[in-house]
mmCIF file of C-alpha atoms and ligand atoms in Angstrom:
data_model
loop_
_atom_site.group_PDB
_atom_site.id
_atom_site.type_symbol
_atom_site.label_atom_id
_atom_site.label_comp_id
_atom_site.label_asym_id
_atom_site.label_seq_id
_atom_site.Cartn_x
_atom_site.Cartn_y
_atom_site.Cartn_z
ATOM 1 C CA MET U 1 225.041 174.353 -159.180
ATOM 2 C CA ASN U 2 227.665 174.919 -161.842
ATOM 3 C CA TYR U 3 226.623 178.371 -163.136
ATOM 4 C CA ARG U 4 229.178 178.248 -165.954
ATOM 5 C CA LEU U 5 226.920 175.711 -167.647
ATOM 6 C CA ILE U 6 223.782 177.880 -167.333
ATOM 7 C CA PRO U 7 223.128 180.437 -170.112
ATOM 8 C CA GLU U 8 223.143 184.076 -168.958
ATOM 9 C CA ARG U 9 219.408 184.512 -169.644
ATOM 10 C CA LEU U 10 218.449 181.617 -167.331
ATOM 11 C CA LYS U 11 220.802 182.504 -164.461
ATOM 12 C CA PRO U 12 218.204 184.478 -162.442
ATOM 13 C CA ILE U 13 215.884 181.434 -162.595
ATOM 14 C CA ALA U 14 218.758 179.118 -161.641
ATOM 15 C CA GLU U 15 219.510 181.313 -158.614
ATOM 16 C CA LYS U 16 215.899 181.087 -157.490
ATOM 17 C CA ILE U 17 215.957 177.314 -157.845
ATOM 18 C CA GLU U 18 219.156 177.021 -155.849
ATOM 19 C CA ALA U 19 217.694 179.257 -153.123
ATOM 20 C CA GLY U 20 214.605 177.017 -152.962
ATOM 21 C CA GLN U 21 212.331 179.762 -154.274
ATOM 22 C CA ARG U 22 209.278 179.147 -156.398
ATOM 23 C CA ILE U 23 209.461 180.046 -160.097
ATOM 24 C CA SER U 24 206.645 181.920 -161.842
ATOM 25 C CA GLU U 25 204.527 180.828 -164.802
ATOM 26 C CA ALA U 26 206.432 183.244 -167.079
ATOM 27 C CA GLU U 27 209.729 181.725 -165.945
ATOM 28 C CA ALA U 28 208.404 178.228 -166.601
ATOM 29 C CA VAL U 29 207.513 179.273 -170.165
ATOM 30 C CA ASP U 30 211.057 180.684 -170.529
ATOM 31 C CA LEU U 31 212.463 177.327 -169.472
ATOM 32 C CA TYR U 32 210.194 175.504 -171.952
ATOM 33 C CA ARG U 33 211.515 177.820 -174.692
ATOM 34 C CA SER U 34 215.136 177.007 -173.909
ATOM 35 C CA ASN U 35 216.941 174.467 -176.074
ATOM 36 C CA ASP U 36 219.731 174.156 -173.532
ATOM 37 C CA LEU U 37 218.676 170.744 -172.300
ATOM 38 C CA ASN U 38 221.777 170.259 -170.192
ATOM 39 C CA ALA U 39 221.148 173.507 -168.318
ATOM 40 C CA LEU U 40 217.536 172.430 -167.678
ATOM 41 C CA GLY U 41 218.813 169.074 -166.431
ATOM 42 C CA ILE U 42 221.275 170.734 -164.044
ATOM 43 C CA MET U 43 218.512 172.914 -162.579
ATOM 44 C CA ALA U 44 215.990 170.041 -162.331
ATOM 45 C CA ASN U 45 218.627 167.884 -160.719
ATOM 46 C CA VAL U 46 219.005 170.363 -157.867
ATOM 47 C CA VAL U 47 215.290 170.006 -157.050
ATOM 48 C CA ARG U 48 215.333 166.214 -157.464
ATOM 49 C CA GLU U 49 218.344 165.793 -155.212
ATOM 50 C CA ARG U 50 216.951 168.119 -152.558
ATOM 51 C CA LYS U 51 213.754 166.097 -152.394
ATOM 52 C CA ASN U 52 214.964 162.560 -152.987
ATOM 53 C CA GLY U 53 218.722 162.344 -152.475
ATOM 54 C CA ASN U 54 220.316 159.607 -154.541
ATOM 55 C CA TYR U 55 217.303 157.283 -154.465
ATOM 56 C CA ALA U 56 215.264 156.331 -157.492
ATOM 57 C CA THR U 57 212.189 154.215 -156.954
ATOM 58 C CA PHE U 58 209.817 151.855 -158.742
ATOM 59 C CA ILE U 59 206.732 149.888 -157.744
ATOM 60 C CA HIS U 60 205.883 146.231 -158.331
ATOM 61 C CA ASN U 61 202.387 146.648 -159.729
ATOM 62 C CA ARG U 62 199.812 145.070 -162.043
ATOM 63 C CA TYR U 63 197.687 147.073 -164.480
ATOM 64 C CA ILE U 64 194.125 145.956 -165.178
ATOM 65 C CA ASN U 65 191.682 147.478 -167.638
ATOM 66 C CA TYR U 66 188.319 146.009 -166.661
ATOM 67 C CA SER U 67 186.599 147.228 -169.838
ATOM 68 C CA ASN U 68 187.210 149.645 -172.703
ATOM 69 C CA ILE U 69 183.522 150.247 -173.368
ATOM 70 C CA CYS U 70 182.937 153.965 -172.968
ATOM 71 C CA VAL U 71 180.098 156.420 -173.462
ATOM 72 C CA LEU U 72 182.577 159.081 -174.594
ATOM 73 C CA SER U 73 184.730 159.237 -177.739
ATOM 74 C CA CYS U 74 187.708 161.422 -176.820
ATOM 75 C CA GLN U 75 189.545 162.305 -180.021
ATOM 76 C CA PHE U 76 192.971 161.340 -178.654
ATOM 77 C CA CYS U 77 191.833 157.940 -177.357
ATOM 78 C CA ALA U 78 192.554 154.672 -179.200
ATOM 79 C CA PHE U 79 191.473 152.544 -176.243
ATOM 80 C CA ALA U 80 187.731 153.169 -175.991
ATOM 81 C CA ALA U 81 185.096 151.177 -177.885
ATOM 82 C CA LYS U 82 181.353 150.972 -178.259
ATOM 83 C CA LYS U 83 179.715 147.663 -177.297
ATOM 84 C CA ARG U 84 179.256 146.706 -180.961
ATOM 85 C CA ASP U 85 182.936 147.239 -181.854
ATOM 86 C CA ALA U 86 185.117 144.213 -182.548
ATOM 87 C CA HIS U 87 187.794 145.436 -180.132
ATOM 88 C CA ALA U 88 185.358 146.052 -177.256
ATOM 89 C CA PHE U 89 186.097 144.009 -174.135
ATOM 90 C CA GLU U 90 184.636 143.603 -170.676
ATOM 91 C CA HIS U 91 186.144 141.269 -168.095
ATOM 92 C CA ALA U 92 184.061 139.467 -165.495
ATOM 93 C CA VAL U 93 184.840 140.156 -161.845
ATOM 94 C CA GLY U 94 186.031 136.554 -161.401
ATOM 95 C CA GLU U 95 188.499 136.876 -164.298
ATOM 96 C CA ILE U 96 189.981 140.058 -162.855
ATOM 97 C CA VAL U 97 190.258 138.524 -159.393
ATOM 98 C CA ASN U 98 192.100 135.495 -160.843
ATOM 99 C CA VAL U 99 194.559 137.726 -162.715
ATOM 100 C CA VAL U 100 195.257 139.762 -159.574
ATOM 101 C CA ALA U 101 195.629 136.605 -157.473
ATOM 102 C CA GLU U 102 198.277 135.436 -159.936
ATOM 103 C CA ALA U 103 200.044 138.821 -159.754
ATOM 104 C CA LEU U 104 200.023 138.641 -155.952
ATOM 105 C CA ARG U 105 201.938 135.374 -156.226
ATOM 106 C CA LEU U 106 204.586 137.340 -158.165
ATOM 107 C CA GLY U 107 204.820 139.799 -155.280
ATOM 108 C CA VAL U 108 202.960 142.873 -156.573
ATOM 109 C CA THR U 109 201.967 145.400 -153.920
ATOM 110 C CA GLU U 110 199.482 147.373 -156.027
ATOM 111 C CA VAL U 111 196.781 146.792 -158.614
ATOM 112 C CA HIS U 112 196.152 149.800 -160.844
ATOM 113 C CA MET U 113 192.747 149.565 -162.470
ATOM 114 C CA VAL U 114 190.954 151.889 -164.875
ATOM 115 C CA GLY U 115 188.381 151.470 -167.622
ATOM 116 C CA GLY U 116 186.013 153.324 -169.908
ATOM 117 C CA LEU U 117 182.821 155.010 -168.736
ATOM 118 C CA HIS U 118 180.757 151.860 -169.029
ATOM 119 C CA PRO U 119 177.077 152.526 -169.746
ATOM 120 C CA THR U 120 175.480 149.474 -168.118
ATOM 121 C CA LEU U 121 177.648 147.958 -165.365
ATOM 122 C CA LYS U 122 175.813 148.293 -162.057
ATOM 123 C CA LYS U 123 176.897 149.653 -158.689
ATOM 124 C CA GLU U 124 176.950 146.082 -157.316
ATOM 125 C CA TRP U 125 179.466 145.078 -160.004
ATOM 126 C CA TYR U 126 181.961 147.760 -158.940
ATOM 127 C CA MET U 127 181.417 147.048 -155.229
ATOM 128 C CA ASP U 128 181.855 143.335 -155.829
ATOM 129 C CA LEU U 129 185.035 143.946 -157.839
ATOM 130 C CA VAL U 130 186.719 146.126 -155.236
ATOM 131 C CA SER U 131 185.614 144.028 -152.259
ATOM 132 C CA GLN U 132 186.714 140.741 -153.881
ATOM 133 C CA LEU U 133 190.125 142.245 -154.628
ATOM 134 C CA ARG U 134 190.359 143.468 -151.053
ATOM 135 C CA ALA U 135 189.464 139.971 -149.807
ATOM 136 C CA LEU U 136 192.417 138.528 -151.742
ATOM 137 C CA ASP U 137 194.957 140.341 -149.577
ATOM 138 C CA PRO U 138 194.380 143.042 -146.954
ATOM 139 C CA ASP U 139 197.777 144.582 -147.828
ATOM 140 C CA LEU U 140 197.178 144.874 -151.571
ATOM 141 C CA HIS U 141 196.852 148.548 -152.495
ATOM 142 C CA ILE U 142 193.904 149.055 -154.835
ATOM 143 C CA LYS U 143 194.539 152.133 -156.933
ATOM 144 C CA ALA U 144 191.577 152.541 -159.223
ATOM 145 C CA PHE U 145 189.390 154.881 -161.248
ATOM 146 C CA THR U 146 190.258 158.233 -162.764
ATOM 147 C CA ALA U 147 188.440 161.388 -161.675
ATOM 148 C CA ILE U 148 186.109 161.081 -164.665
ATOM 149 C CA GLU U 149 185.269 157.469 -163.824
ATOM 150 C CA ILE U 150 184.442 158.607 -160.285
ATOM 151 C CA ARG U 151 182.151 161.326 -161.687
ATOM 152 C CA HIS U 152 180.537 158.800 -164.032
ATOM 153 C CA LEU U 153 179.965 156.364 -161.171
ATOM 154 C CA ALA U 154 178.618 159.111 -158.899
ATOM 155 C CA GLN U 155 176.217 160.662 -161.396
ATOM 156 C CA ARG U 156 175.036 157.778 -163.560
ATOM 157 C CA ILE U 157 175.636 154.552 -161.611
ATOM 158 C CA PHE U 158 175.732 155.106 -157.839
ATOM 159 C CA LYS U 159 173.525 158.215 -158.100
ATOM 160 C CA MET U 160 175.274 159.767 -155.106
ATOM 161 C CA PRO U 161 177.402 162.863 -154.470
ATOM 162 C CA ILE U 162 181.113 162.497 -155.335
ATOM 163 C CA ARG U 163 182.160 162.332 -151.686
ATOM 164 C CA ASP U 164 179.638 159.595 -150.837
ATOM 165 C CA THR U 165 180.740 157.607 -153.887
ATOM 166 C CA LEU U 166 184.387 157.854 -152.850
ATOM 167 C CA GLU U 167 183.513 156.904 -149.260
ATOM 168 C CA THR U 168 181.448 153.930 -150.435
ATOM 169 C CA LEU U 169 184.319 152.661 -152.579
ATOM 170 C CA ARG U 170 186.862 153.307 -149.829
ATOM 171 C CA ASP U 171 184.733 151.349 -147.370
ATOM 172 C CA VAL U 172 185.039 148.240 -149.558
ATOM 173 C CA GLY U 173 188.750 148.619 -150.217
ATOM 174 C CA LEU U 174 189.697 151.466 -152.550
ATOM 175 C CA GLY U 175 193.167 152.715 -151.540
ATOM 176 C CA SER U 176 193.845 155.542 -154.021
ATOM 177 C CA ILE U 177 192.312 157.095 -157.075
ATOM 178 C CA THR U 178 194.462 157.383 -160.195
ATOM 179 C CA GLY U 179 195.711 160.604 -161.783
ATOM 180 C CA GLY U 180 194.507 159.958 -165.333
ATOM 181 C CA GLY U 181 192.035 162.038 -167.294
ATOM 182 C CA ALA U 182 193.623 165.411 -166.530
ATOM 183 C CA GLU U 183 194.891 165.776 -170.129
ATOM 184 C CA ILE U 184 195.444 169.559 -170.538
ATOM 185 C CA PHE U 185 193.147 171.675 -168.385
ATOM 186 C CA ASP U 186 192.603 174.489 -170.897
ATOM 187 C CA PRO U 187 188.913 174.442 -171.989
ATOM 188 C CA VAL U 188 189.616 175.122 -175.675
ATOM 189 C CA VAL U 189 192.124 172.267 -175.844
ATOM 190 C CA ARG U 190 189.720 169.978 -173.995
ATOM 191 C CA ASP U 191 186.942 170.815 -176.385
ATOM 192 C CA THR U 192 189.162 169.787 -179.296
ATOM 193 C CA ILE U 193 190.768 166.614 -177.963
ATOM 194 C CA CYS U 194 188.176 165.288 -175.485
ATOM 195 C CA ARG U 195 184.823 166.969 -175.969
ATOM 196 C CA GLY U 196 182.320 165.963 -173.296
ATOM 197 C CA LYS U 197 184.929 165.037 -170.715
ATOM 198 C CA GLU U 198 184.885 166.611 -167.266
ATOM 199 C CA THR U 199 186.237 170.154 -166.957
ATOM 200 C CA ALA U 200 189.471 171.070 -165.193
ATOM 201 C CA ALA U 201 187.461 172.294 -162.203
ATOM 202 C CA GLU U 202 185.579 168.986 -162.041
ATOM 203 C CA TRP U 203 188.805 166.927 -162.276
ATOM 204 C CA LEU U 204 190.401 169.038 -159.552
ATOM 205 C CA ASP U 205 187.306 168.833 -157.399
ATOM 206 C CA VAL U 206 187.301 165.012 -157.347
ATOM 207 C CA HIS U 207 190.948 165.036 -156.243
ATOM 208 C CA ARG U 208 190.288 167.836 -153.727
ATOM 209 C CA THR U 209 187.445 165.837 -152.205
ATOM 210 C CA TRP U 210 189.573 162.680 -152.029
ATOM 211 C CA HIS U 211 192.429 164.600 -150.400
ATOM 212 C CA GLN U 212 190.047 166.210 -147.894
ATOM 213 C CA MET U 213 188.959 162.677 -146.948
ATOM 214 C CA GLY U 214 192.614 161.918 -146.137
ATOM 215 C CA GLY U 215 193.248 160.103 -149.433
ATOM 216 C CA ARG U 216 196.263 160.528 -151.683
ATOM 217 C CA SER U 217 196.500 160.464 -155.454
ATOM 218 C CA THR U 218 198.858 161.090 -158.329
ATOM 219 C CA CYS U 219 198.422 163.767 -160.979
ATOM 220 C CA THR U 220 199.137 163.730 -164.692
ATOM 221 C CA MET U 221 199.336 165.773 -167.882
ATOM 222 C CA LEU U 222 198.841 164.518 -171.438
ATOM 223 C CA TYR U 223 201.009 166.781 -173.582
ATOM 224 C CA GLY U 224 202.473 166.964 -177.060
ATOM 225 C CA HIS U 225 199.264 167.364 -179.096
ATOM 226 C CA ILE U 226 197.706 170.760 -179.787
ATOM 227 C CA GLU U 227 198.510 172.604 -176.586
ATOM 228 C CA THR U 228 200.749 175.664 -176.414
ATOM 229 C CA LEU U 229 203.572 175.985 -173.894
ATOM 230 C CA GLU U 230 201.479 178.546 -172.007
ATOM 231 C CA GLN U 231 198.619 176.047 -171.760
ATOM 232 C CA ARG U 232 201.036 173.426 -170.460
ATOM 233 C CA VAL U 233 202.260 175.815 -167.775
ATOM 234 C CA ASP U 234 198.686 176.774 -166.915
ATOM 235 C CA HIS U 235 197.960 173.064 -166.367
ATOM 236 C CA LEU U 236 200.955 172.780 -164.025
ATOM 237 C CA ARG U 237 199.836 175.952 -162.241
ATOM 238 C CA GLN U 238 196.443 174.458 -161.428
ATOM 239 C CA LEU U 239 198.068 171.292 -160.076
ATOM 240 C CA ARG U 240 200.510 173.345 -157.974
ATOM 241 C CA GLU U 241 197.659 175.433 -156.568
ATOM 242 C CA LEU U 242 195.631 172.383 -155.541
ATOM 243 C CA GLN U 243 198.737 170.883 -153.972
ATOM 244 C CA ASP U 244 199.256 174.098 -151.970
ATOM 245 C CA GLU U 245 195.718 173.671 -150.714
ATOM 246 C CA THR U 246 195.628 169.926 -149.911
ATOM 247 C CA ALA U 247 199.163 168.453 -150.123
ATOM 248 C CA GLY U 248 197.431 165.311 -151.384
ATOM 249 C CA PHE U 249 199.400 164.604 -154.560
ATOM 250 C CA THR U 250 202.205 162.100 -154.070
ATOM 251 C CA GLY U 251 203.714 162.330 -157.541
ATOM 252 C CA PHE U 252 203.375 163.824 -161.005
ATOM 253 C CA ILE U 253 203.408 161.669 -164.150
ATOM 254 C CA PRO U 254 203.433 163.448 -167.518
ATOM 255 C CA PHE U 255 202.387 161.370 -170.551
ATOM 256 C CA ALA U 256 203.500 162.193 -174.071
ATOM 257 C CA PHE U 257 200.600 161.849 -176.510
ATOM 258 C CA GLU U 258 200.762 158.718 -178.720
ATOM 259 C CA PRO U 259 199.030 159.851 -181.928
ATOM 260 C CA GLN U 260 199.709 156.844 -184.177
ATOM 261 C CA THR U 261 196.321 155.084 -184.198
ATOM 262 C CA THR U 262 194.111 157.972 -183.067
ATOM 263 C CA ILE U 263 192.168 160.402 -185.239
ATOM 264 C CA LEU U 264 194.910 162.922 -184.411
ATOM 265 C CA SER U 265 197.513 160.766 -186.193
ATOM 266 C CA HIS U 266 198.763 163.746 -188.221
ATOM 267 C CA ILE U 267 200.428 165.078 -185.042
ATOM 268 C CA LYS U 268 204.127 164.266 -184.667
ATOM 269 C CA PRO U 269 204.902 162.332 -181.466
ATOM 270 C CA ALA U 270 206.941 164.217 -178.853
ATOM 271 C CA SER U 271 210.678 163.759 -179.431
ATOM 272 C CA ALA U 272 213.064 162.397 -176.813
ATOM 273 C CA PHE U 273 214.397 165.952 -176.439
ATOM 274 C CA GLU U 274 210.908 167.311 -175.773
ATOM 275 C CA GLN U 275 210.108 164.576 -173.268
ATOM 276 C CA LEU U 276 213.272 165.300 -171.280
ATOM 277 C CA ARG U 277 212.666 169.051 -171.438
ATOM 278 C CA ASN U 278 209.095 168.571 -170.226
ATOM 279 C CA LEU U 279 210.226 166.410 -167.315
ATOM 280 C CA ALA U 280 212.912 168.916 -166.302
ATOM 281 C CA VAL U 281 210.592 171.945 -166.406
ATOM 282 C CA SER U 282 207.855 170.052 -164.534
ATOM 283 C CA ARG U 283 210.355 169.076 -161.821
ATOM 284 C CA ILE U 284 211.448 172.690 -161.387
ATOM 285 C CA TYR U 285 207.963 174.247 -161.471
ATOM 286 C CA LEU U 286 206.110 171.709 -159.275
ATOM 287 C CA ASP U 287 208.135 172.538 -156.185
ATOM 288 C CA ASN U 288 205.459 171.207 -153.832
ATOM 289 C CA ILE U 289 205.102 167.701 -155.325
ATOM 290 C CA ASP U 290 207.769 165.347 -154.000
ATOM 291 C CA HIS U 291 208.061 162.855 -156.820
ATOM 292 C CA LEU U 292 208.362 162.922 -160.587
ATOM 293 C CA THR U 293 207.712 159.694 -162.449
ATOM 294 C CA ALA U 294 209.001 158.870 -165.928
ATOM 295 C CA TYR U 295 206.494 156.605 -167.678
ATOM 296 C CA TRP U 296 208.605 153.993 -169.459
ATOM 297 C CA VAL U 297 205.588 152.862 -171.490
ATOM 298 C CA SER U 298 205.874 156.029 -173.567
ATOM 299 C CA LEU U 299 209.542 156.988 -173.089
ATOM 300 C CA GLY U 300 211.042 153.507 -173.278
ATOM 301 C CA LEU U 301 213.362 152.315 -170.534
ATOM 302 C CA PRO U 302 216.624 153.686 -172.028
ATOM 303 C CA LEU U 303 215.214 157.248 -172.138
ATOM 304 C CA CYS U 304 213.755 156.787 -168.652
ATOM 305 C CA GLN U 305 217.252 155.953 -167.510
ATOM 306 C CA VAL U 306 218.519 159.231 -169.004
ATOM 307 C CA SER U 307 215.591 161.110 -167.430
ATOM 308 C CA LEU U 308 217.056 160.315 -163.992
ATOM 309 C CA SER U 309 219.473 163.174 -164.787
ATOM 310 C CA TYR U 310 216.593 165.501 -165.760
ATOM 311 C CA GLY U 311 214.638 165.637 -162.517
ATOM 312 C CA VAL U 312 213.063 162.175 -162.408
ATOM 313 C CA ASP U 313 213.265 160.090 -159.230
ATOM 314 C CA ASP U 314 210.815 157.301 -160.074
ATOM 315 C CA LEU U 315 210.545 154.840 -162.991
ATOM 316 C CA HIS U 316 206.925 153.828 -162.367
ATOM 317 C CA GLY U 317 206.506 150.070 -162.139
ATOM 318 C CA THR U 318 206.526 146.586 -163.543
ATOM 319 C CA ILE U 319 202.944 147.143 -164.831
ATOM 320 C CA ILE U 320 202.857 143.579 -166.301
ATOM 321 C CA GLU U 321 200.225 144.389 -168.938
ATOM 322 C CA GLU U 322 199.750 147.883 -170.382
ATOM 323 C CA LYS U 323 196.927 148.300 -172.904
ATOM 324 C CA ILE U 324 195.965 151.971 -173.277
ATOM 325 C CA PHE U 325 199.210 153.318 -174.776
ATOM 326 C CA HIS U 326 199.814 150.164 -176.775
ATOM 327 C CA MET U 327 196.406 150.411 -178.416
ATOM 328 C CA ALA U 328 197.460 153.954 -179.410
ATOM 329 C CA GLY U 329 200.661 152.641 -181.030
ATOM 330 C CA ALA U 330 203.318 152.503 -178.303
ATOM 331 C CA THR U 331 206.088 150.086 -179.296
ATOM 332 C CA THR U 332 207.656 149.639 -175.856
ATOM 333 C CA PRO U 333 207.296 146.298 -174.002
ATOM 334 C CA GLN U 334 204.118 145.726 -171.976
ATOM 335 C CA GLN U 335 205.986 145.020 -168.761
ATOM 336 C CA GLN U 336 209.348 145.438 -167.071
ATOM 337 C CA SER U 337 211.035 143.074 -164.665
ATOM 338 C CA ILE U 338 212.221 144.358 -161.315
ATOM 339 C CA ALA U 339 215.761 143.444 -162.353
ATOM 340 C CA ALA U 340 215.530 145.617 -165.478
ATOM 341 C CA LEU U 341 214.249 148.622 -163.506
ATOM 342 C CA GLU U 342 216.920 148.197 -160.848
ATOM 343 C CA HIS U 343 219.617 147.777 -163.475
ATOM 344 C CA ALA U 344 218.551 150.925 -165.337
ATOM 345 C CA ILE U 345 218.620 152.924 -162.091
ATOM 346 C CA ARG U 346 221.943 151.549 -160.932
ATOM 347 C CA GLU U 347 223.615 152.232 -164.275
ATOM 348 C CA ALA U 348 222.517 155.871 -163.982
ATOM 349 C CA GLY U 349 224.344 156.141 -160.664
ATOM 350 C CA ARG U 350 221.256 156.071 -158.464
ATOM 351 C CA GLU U 351 220.244 153.700 -155.732
ATOM 352 C CA PRO U 352 217.193 151.643 -156.718
ATOM 353 C CA VAL U 353 214.485 151.185 -154.088
ATOM 354 C CA GLN U 354 211.160 149.421 -154.409
ATOM 355 C CA ARG U 355 208.380 151.703 -153.172
ATOM 356 C CA ASP U 356 204.752 151.408 -152.155
ATOM 357 C CA SER U 357 201.795 153.286 -153.631
ATOM 358 C CA TYR U 358 202.621 156.407 -151.582
ATOM 359 C CA TYR U 359 206.260 156.395 -152.816
ATOM 360 C CA ARG U 360 207.441 155.165 -149.393
ATOM 361 C CA HIS U 361 210.501 152.936 -149.486
ATOM 362 C CA LEU U 362 209.913 149.242 -148.865
ATOM 363 C CA ALA U 363 212.403 146.985 -147.133
ATOM 364 C CA PRO U 364 214.838 145.252 -149.516
ATOM 365 C CA ARG U 365 213.581 141.970 -150.898
ATOM 366 C CA ALA U 366 215.296 138.619 -150.475
ATOM 367 C CA PRO U 367 218.102 138.012 -153.029
ATOM 368 C CA VAL U 368 216.364 134.960 -154.484
ATOM 369 C CA GLU U 369 213.394 137.124 -155.603
ATOM 370 C CA ARG U 370 215.699 139.904 -156.739
ATOM 371 C CA THR U 371 217.198 137.810 -159.537
ATOM 372 C CA ALA U 372 214.327 135.481 -160.436
ATOM 373 C CA GLY U 373 213.308 135.802 -164.084
ATOM 374 C CA ALA U 374 215.670 138.733 -164.635
ATOM 375 C CA GLU U 375 215.578 140.264 -168.091
ATOM 376 C CA LEU U 376 217.836 143.272 -168.533
ATOM 377 C CA ALA U 377 216.203 145.689 -170.951
ATOM 378 C CA CYS U 378 218.732 148.456 -170.530
ATOM 379 C CA ALA U 379 222.182 146.883 -170.664
HETATM 380 S S1 SF4 Y 401 189.934 158.811 -172.738
HETATM 381 FE FE1 SF4 Y 401 188.664 157.746 -171.227
HETATM 382 S S2 SF4 Y 401 186.707 158.852 -171.256
HETATM 383 FE FE2 SF4 Y 401 187.774 159.408 -173.156
HETATM 384 S S3 SF4 Y 401 187.038 157.916 -174.679
HETATM 385 FE FE3 SF4 Y 401 188.938 157.080 -173.812
HETATM 386 S S4 SF4 Y 401 188.225 155.734 -172.168
HETATM 387 FE FE4 SF4 Y 401 186.506 157.100 -172.661
#
């Protein structure tokens, strides 16, 4: 590490990072308070390189939102609807299966599927959905349902304990649960931005249970609304502690809040500076989570490319159709081509590698697929 580029005040933290030592919550807050973005990037880069060398990954995936009908009304959410609302939607199992079959023809390795907490869909509907997707392709990874959806299914639909619900879904094909719904764990923040949602302990418990069953999942943080820096660090602390216990998180994906069309629209969206700072501090603090993903849907691909020098080693995926952030006002495209992701990574001096749902590297694809339909978004 080039210590001449690190301000005096942060040098003791930089020395810890270089020695592979864990930083404290107070030190993480100090880093969040620093405006020396380049110094944060240098420190985060040490952790990134130690864990991932020169590789930067992406996944070829397809997002599906089966329905936005939800019994809750989280204040930050522009996606959810009540059945009577004009923008409410609910796809039939057959429709979803057809869309995924089409995506499989494009070569996706994962379907990522979440929805609202639907009040009336039955257990059979969910079982049918997952098992029909599994029947399409035994190798397709089905990553589905946030921790709160799992709790909703367990308590109101399946009427089973969490573990039995997860086992039942796994038996018909569920590969991973998603990391969404974590927001910020602090109870006062939760009560303001998502009253009625599961608590931090409940979110963590679903993931703990899944990890104890041998499953893996990602974890997230929705930041840039009303939380303080201390509350952000407290959120990271709880993720780091669960990871110490289970080692079940494969990657961390922070999301910047998109306020535009929500009832919190008076809040200023997180700046590019803040998003890079958040990624860098997360990379340094979460020393036990191997991968850090930049979500191009909220950062945009050019800033994701820059984030590869601020601790990031993964640019998420092709996604193909993102709805949740776009309904909240995101102006980024709804999909990325593999060529655009690879190009962005290569331009940043990293080696692009397609990964699977566990961030494992996949064998290189044939050149004919590599260039088909290429659209360079980051030239
Ligand atoms: S964030 Fe999730 S649980 Fe909350 S209202 Fe939106 S869809 Fe429902």
